[in-house]
Amino acid sequence: MGMITKVHRWGRPALFLVLLLGNLGTTGCDDPNDPKTWAKKLDSLRTRKEALDNLARMEPEKARVALPQLRALFEETKDPNHLRAIARLQDSSTEDLFVAQLAYDSDDFENALVAAGFLGDMKAKSATAALAKAVDKTLPIKSRANQVRLAAIKALAHIGDPAATPSLTKVLTTSADEQDFLLNKTAALALAEIKDPAAIPALLQGLFMTGRGSNVFQECRLALVRIGAPSVAPLVALLTGKNEDVNKMAKALKFDEYSPGVVPWKAAWVLGDLRAEQSVSALLAILERPKAGPEHAEALLSLGKIGTPKAVDALLDVLRDGKRDWQLRAAASSGLFMAGATRAVPALFEVAKSGYVTIDGEKASNLRASAAVDFARLAGKDQYDAFKELFEKETEAQGVFGEALDRMQVARECDADLACYGKALSDPSPARAEKAAIAIGLSGDASKGIPLLLAALKPVKTLQQDHFVAHHAMLLALARLAQAPCKECTTKLEEQIEADRSAVRLPGAVQQLGESQVTLALIENRK
């Protein structure tokens, strides 16, 4: 009994020590923070989900140790969730695996969808051909597998390889009767990212494409501006009726009947966006042709954006011509403002004072009101007293003249002080804030003016709609001042654009987003 008692007395601690050492050894082998612990548990159905969850919690660099086991698992299961687990590791050695998944059909497309997203994120240029093939696939309009085509288009945009241009232009120019029109929009945006001049013919057609109550004008406009100088000559040909593809489209779709003047109108618009000095003569020639729609007014606005001496002279001639349609004279007035043509201030004052017109047999002040606003946008402190006297005598357009006087008061208060104008950018009055932006743009002082403008730019969703006019004036001023590469402008505008994408349902927000994108493209194109 004594011997048994002795063994019993020492047996419990000895057994406890053995168990403790055994547990420590097991814990060392199955460290939950070690990816190898979970990699070896992927084979078992019982432990697979836990293993995948734990690998997903790790940083990709650390979890890549498990890549061979994850790849083997996917090859066995073809489960999209297992492919996502591999995609999360962002390992370029797996690109071949993802390219192989781009073969899909209407019933089996989940892995292709994951693959397209991964290859785009990795900017895998080697996948361009396979992604383009995925884009080219013909599917029923309502097939859910069209998600793959959209994802592949977005991936090609990220990759930026011009080899994708043929597939993207084909999608862009395909009728909405044959595919979801979202594909057209996404393809146009992808072409804007790639900036391949070979896409210009398709983009010119895209300016006029519509589908299901929507269009791709803004997307194609942006792409043409981002491509830059190579777009100008084809746009001039479009403006002057020399684009055969668009002419055929216009005839087939009866543009002359349903939207007269639409072709030169949109061509003039984009030439103005590009500030294309070589298009001035062609724009002037449009004014000599019979007016079909809004193309004359757009040509005048574009001449203002371009702002060469020849363009300003033409705008002044139209403004002063009492035989012209008053609306065209008003467009010329706006063009002079866009040109920053301070030499037009006396002419604008005279029209604001005595430019009465006849509308439906009645004497009207519509043109006077337009000229008063544009005068106040351009005039300085020295013209304040004369305009105040004019305002005090005004009886027919007091509200508009009052807002014009608000602008003039900013000029009176700030004169040539940019810091003063910078403070006025945040004024509650849209008219005063707009005047401040214009004055900063006209100062020509990029080193002081650009920081003031960038500091004042706010996301569109934070603005009241009546402040959009001031926001637009800031963008015009930025485009005027940033005549050389401007990294801080690019950064701010990219942030602005990203924020404004979420506000596109607000009235007028899409237009403001478009202006921000075009301004960024203009600045990026400057060398």
PDB file of C-alpha atoms in Angstrom, residues 146-290:
ATOM      1  CA  ASN A 146     -23.841  41.686 -68.822  1.00  0.00           C
ATOM      2  CA  GLN A 147     -22.327  42.491 -65.436  1.00  0.00           C
ATOM      3  CA  VAL A 148     -19.180  40.790 -66.726  1.00  0.00           C
ATOM      4  CA  ARG A 149     -19.084  43.042 -69.791  1.00  0.00           C
ATOM      5  CA  LEU A 150     -19.404  46.105 -67.561  1.00  0.00           C
ATOM      6  CA  ALA A 151     -16.720  44.851 -65.179  1.00  0.00           C
ATOM      7  CA  ALA A 152     -14.406  44.040 -68.089  1.00  0.00           C
ATOM      8  CA  ILE A 153     -14.882  47.530 -69.565  1.00  0.00           C
ATOM      9  CA  LYS A 154     -14.023  49.086 -66.200  1.00  0.00           C
ATOM     10  CA  ALA A 155     -10.981  46.814 -65.935  1.00  0.00           C
ATOM     11  CA  LEU A 156      -9.778  47.945 -69.360  1.00  0.00           C
ATOM     12  CA  ALA A 157     -10.180  51.553 -68.229  1.00  0.00           C
ATOM     13  CA  HIS A 158      -7.939  50.848 -65.211  1.00  0.00           C
ATOM     14  CA  ILE A 159      -5.352  49.109 -67.362  1.00  0.00           C
ATOM     15  CA  GLY A 160      -5.294  51.898 -69.949  1.00  0.00           C
ATOM     16  CA  ASP A 161      -4.007  49.832 -72.874  1.00  0.00           C
ATOM     17  CA  PRO A 162      -4.929  51.352 -76.291  1.00  0.00           C
ATOM     18  CA  ALA A 163      -5.230  47.791 -77.608  1.00  0.00           C
ATOM     19  CA  ALA A 164      -8.674  47.806 -75.989  1.00  0.00           C
ATOM     20  CA  THR A 165      -9.896  50.717 -78.129  1.00  0.00           C
ATOM     21  CA  PRO A 166     -11.521  48.651 -80.936  1.00  0.00           C
ATOM     22  CA  SER A 167     -13.672  46.681 -78.501  1.00  0.00           C
ATOM     23  CA  LEU A 168     -14.646  49.780 -76.542  1.00  0.00           C
ATOM     24  CA  THR A 169     -15.556  51.814 -79.619  1.00  0.00           C
ATOM     25  CA  LYS A 170     -17.689  48.944 -80.880  1.00  0.00           C
ATOM     26  CA  VAL A 171     -19.626  48.954 -77.611  1.00  0.00           C
ATOM     27  CA  LEU A 172     -19.940  52.741 -77.655  1.00  0.00           C
ATOM     28  CA  THR A 173     -21.479  52.829 -81.130  1.00  0.00           C
ATOM     29  CA  THR A 174     -23.834  49.867 -80.692  1.00  0.00           C
ATOM     30  CA  SER A 175     -27.519  50.811 -80.691  1.00  0.00           C
ATOM     31  CA  ALA A 176     -29.476  50.781 -77.445  1.00  0.00           C
ATOM     32  CA  ASP A 177     -31.855  48.418 -79.237  1.00  0.00           C
ATOM     33  CA  GLU A 178     -29.133  45.772 -79.057  1.00  0.00           C
ATOM     34  CA  GLN A 179     -27.631  46.264 -75.586  1.00  0.00           C
ATOM     35  CA  ASP A 180     -28.131  47.979 -72.244  1.00  0.00           C
ATOM     36  CA  PHE A 181     -27.218  51.652 -72.740  1.00  0.00           C
ATOM     37  CA  LEU A 182     -25.167  51.585 -69.543  1.00  0.00           C
ATOM     38  CA  LEU A 183     -22.588  49.673 -71.574  1.00  0.00           C
ATOM     39  CA  ASN A 184     -22.309  52.633 -73.969  1.00  0.00           C
ATOM     40  CA  LYS A 185     -21.802  55.073 -71.103  1.00  0.00           C
ATOM     41  CA  THR A 186     -19.207  52.894 -69.410  1.00  0.00           C
ATOM     42  CA  ALA A 187     -17.322  52.374 -72.676  1.00  0.00           C
ATOM     43  CA  ALA A 188     -17.195  56.138 -73.286  1.00  0.00           C
ATOM     44  CA  LEU A 189     -15.762  56.710 -69.807  1.00  0.00           C
ATOM     45  CA  ALA A 190     -13.192  53.973 -70.406  1.00  0.00           C
ATOM     46  CA  LEU A 191     -12.126  55.693 -73.631  1.00  0.00           C
ATOM     47  CA  ALA A 192     -11.771  58.912 -71.632  1.00  0.00           C
ATOM     48  CA  GLU A 193      -9.298  57.102 -69.381  1.00  0.00           C
ATOM     49  CA  ILE A 194      -7.314  55.524 -72.224  1.00  0.00           C
ATOM     50  CA  LYS A 195      -7.147  58.760 -74.294  1.00  0.00           C
ATOM     51  CA  ASP A 196      -6.406  56.994 -77.582  1.00  0.00           C
ATOM     52  CA  PRO A 197      -6.893  59.282 -80.642  1.00  0.00           C
ATOM     53  CA  ALA A 198      -8.037  56.216 -82.578  1.00  0.00           C
ATOM     54  CA  ALA A 199     -11.291  56.459 -80.617  1.00  0.00           C
ATOM     55  CA  ILE A 200     -12.167  59.937 -81.957  1.00  0.00           C
ATOM     56  CA  PRO A 201     -14.447  58.816 -84.844  1.00  0.00           C
ATOM     57  CA  ALA A 202     -16.550  56.703 -82.479  1.00  0.00           C
ATOM     58  CA  LEU A 203     -16.628  59.455 -79.853  1.00  0.00           C
ATOM     59  CA  LEU A 204     -17.916  61.946 -82.426  1.00  0.00           C
ATOM     60  CA  GLN A 205     -20.774  59.566 -83.193  1.00  0.00           C
ATOM     61  CA  GLY A 206     -21.281  59.057 -79.479  1.00  0.00           C
ATOM     62  CA  LEU A 207     -22.010  62.768 -79.015  1.00  0.00           C
ATOM     63  CA  PHE A 208     -25.372  62.106 -80.677  1.00  0.00           C
ATOM     64  CA  MET A 209     -26.251  58.651 -79.359  1.00  0.00           C
ATOM     65  CA  THR A 210     -29.275  58.215 -77.135  1.00  0.00           C
ATOM     66  CA  GLY A 211     -30.968  55.293 -75.483  1.00  0.00           C
ATOM     67  CA  ARG A 212     -33.786  54.763 -73.003  1.00  0.00           C
ATOM     68  CA  GLY A 213     -34.113  58.468 -72.222  1.00  0.00           C
ATOM     69  CA  SER A 214     -30.388  58.948 -71.713  1.00  0.00           C
ATOM     70  CA  ASN A 215     -27.371  60.013 -73.762  1.00  0.00           C
ATOM     71  CA  VAL A 216     -23.580  59.800 -73.677  1.00  0.00           C
ATOM     72  CA  PHE A 217     -22.812  63.379 -74.652  1.00  0.00           C
ATOM     73  CA  GLN A 218     -21.035  64.303 -71.406  1.00  0.00           C
ATOM     74  CA  GLU A 219     -18.950  61.124 -71.418  1.00  0.00           C
ATOM     75  CA  CYS A 220     -17.892  61.555 -75.063  1.00  0.00           C
ATOM     76  CA  ARG A 221     -17.282  65.262 -74.511  1.00  0.00           C
ATOM     77  CA  LEU A 222     -14.935  64.433 -71.633  1.00  0.00           C
ATOM     78  CA  ALA A 223     -13.099  61.809 -73.683  1.00  0.00           C
ATOM     79  CA  LEU A 224     -12.530  64.222 -76.581  1.00  0.00           C
ATOM     80  CA  VAL A 225     -11.224  66.929 -74.244  1.00  0.00           C
ATOM     81  CA  ARG A 226      -8.927  64.459 -72.490  1.00  0.00           C
ATOM     82  CA  ILE A 227      -7.527  63.330 -75.841  1.00  0.00           C
ATOM     83  CA  GLY A 228      -6.865  67.017 -76.488  1.00  0.00           C
ATOM     84  CA  ALA A 229      -5.273  68.490 -79.607  1.00  0.00           C
ATOM     85  CA  PRO A 230      -5.887  65.474 -81.897  1.00  0.00           C
ATOM     86  CA  SER A 231      -9.633  66.043 -81.397  1.00  0.00           C
ATOM     87  CA  VAL A 232      -9.661  69.550 -82.873  1.00  0.00           C
ATOM     88  CA  ALA A 233      -9.440  68.896 -86.629  1.00  0.00           C
ATOM     89  CA  PRO A 234     -12.099  66.133 -86.563  1.00  0.00           C
ATOM     90  CA  LEU A 235     -14.375  68.420 -84.530  1.00  0.00           C
ATOM     91  CA  VAL A 236     -13.934  71.236 -87.047  1.00  0.00           C
ATOM     92  CA  ALA A 237     -14.868  68.779 -89.794  1.00  0.00           C
ATOM     93  CA  LEU A 238     -17.933  67.812 -87.761  1.00  0.00           C
ATOM     94  CA  LEU A 239     -18.824  71.479 -87.250  1.00  0.00           C
ATOM     95  CA  THR A 240     -18.673  72.174 -90.968  1.00  0.00           C
ATOM     96  CA  GLY A 241     -20.704  69.135 -92.023  1.00  0.00           C
ATOM     97  CA  LYS A 242     -17.808  67.038 -93.311  1.00  0.00           C
ATOM     98  CA  ASN A 243     -18.166  63.961 -91.091  1.00  0.00           C
ATOM     99  CA  GLU A 244     -19.808  61.349 -93.299  1.00  0.00           C
ATOM    100  CA  ASP A 245     -20.562  58.889 -90.498  1.00  0.00           C
ATOM    101  CA  VAL A 246     -22.444  61.511 -88.499  1.00  0.00           C
ATOM    102  CA  ASN A 247     -24.125  62.835 -91.645  1.00  0.00           C
ATOM    103  CA  LYS A 248     -25.507  59.339 -92.309  1.00  0.00           C
ATOM    104  CA  MET A 249     -26.651  59.095 -88.692  1.00  0.00           C
ATOM    105  CA  ALA A 250     -28.308  62.521 -88.931  1.00  0.00           C
ATOM    106  CA  LYS A 251     -30.182  61.506 -92.064  1.00  0.00           C
ATOM    107  CA  ALA A 252     -31.285  58.141 -90.691  1.00  0.00           C
ATOM    108  CA  LEU A 253     -32.463  59.603 -87.379  1.00  0.00           C
ATOM    109  CA  LYS A 254     -33.942  62.774 -88.923  1.00  0.00           C
ATOM    110  CA  PHE A 255     -31.884  65.245 -86.912  1.00  0.00           C
ATOM    111  CA  ASP A 256     -33.094  68.133 -89.092  1.00  0.00           C
ATOM    112  CA  GLU A 257     -36.667  67.344 -88.141  1.00  0.00           C
ATOM    113  CA  TYR A 258     -36.329  66.477 -84.460  1.00  0.00           C
ATOM    114  CA  SER A 259     -33.228  68.421 -83.317  1.00  0.00           C
ATOM    115  CA  PRO A 260     -32.215  70.960 -85.980  1.00  0.00           C
ATOM    116  CA  GLY A 261     -28.714  72.371 -85.615  1.00  0.00           C
ATOM    117  CA  VAL A 262     -27.665  69.695 -83.129  1.00  0.00           C
ATOM    118  CA  VAL A 263     -24.515  68.645 -85.018  1.00  0.00           C
ATOM    119  CA  PRO A 264     -22.797  72.065 -85.227  1.00  0.00           C
ATOM    120  CA  TRP A 265     -24.127  72.914 -81.765  1.00  0.00           C
ATOM    121  CA  LYS A 266     -22.366  70.007 -80.043  1.00  0.00           C
ATOM    122  CA  ALA A 267     -19.239  70.369 -82.190  1.00  0.00           C
ATOM    123  CA  ALA A 268     -19.003  74.057 -81.241  1.00  0.00           C
ATOM    124  CA  TRP A 269     -19.491  73.204 -77.564  1.00  0.00           C
ATOM    125  CA  VAL A 270     -16.545  70.796 -77.429  1.00  0.00           C
ATOM    126  CA  LEU A 271     -14.295  73.097 -79.485  1.00  0.00           C
ATOM    127  CA  GLY A 272     -14.947  75.741 -76.844  1.00  0.00           C
ATOM    128  CA  ASP A 273     -14.090  73.252 -74.107  1.00  0.00           C
ATOM    129  CA  LEU A 274     -10.769  72.637 -75.869  1.00  0.00           C
ATOM    130  CA  ARG A 275     -10.051  76.387 -76.197  1.00  0.00           C
ATOM    131  CA  ALA A 276      -9.236  75.494 -79.824  1.00  0.00           C
ATOM    132  CA  GLU A 277      -7.818  78.671 -81.359  1.00  0.00           C
ATOM    133  CA  GLN A 278      -7.551  77.033 -84.783  1.00  0.00           C
ATOM    134  CA  SER A 279     -11.345  76.658 -84.862  1.00  0.00           C
ATOM    135  CA  VAL A 280     -12.133  80.396 -84.657  1.00  0.00           C
ATOM    136  CA  SER A 281     -12.594  80.861 -88.408  1.00  0.00           C
ATOM    137  CA  ALA A 282     -14.884  77.836 -88.639  1.00  0.00           C
ATOM    138  CA  LEU A 283     -16.956  79.068 -85.694  1.00  0.00           C
ATOM    139  CA  LEU A 284     -17.273  82.493 -87.306  1.00  0.00           C
ATOM    140  CA  ALA A 285     -18.380  80.855 -90.544  1.00  0.00           C
ATOM    141  CA  ILE A 286     -21.209  79.120 -88.692  1.00  0.00           C
ATOM    142  CA  LEU A 287     -22.594  82.554 -87.820  1.00  0.00           C
ATOM    143  CA  GLU A 288     -22.921  83.341 -91.522  1.00  0.00           C
ATOM    144  CA  ARG A 289     -25.099  80.295 -92.184  1.00  0.00           C
ATOM    145  CA  PRO A 290     -28.875  80.309 -91.596  1.00  0.00           C
TER     146      PRO A 290
END
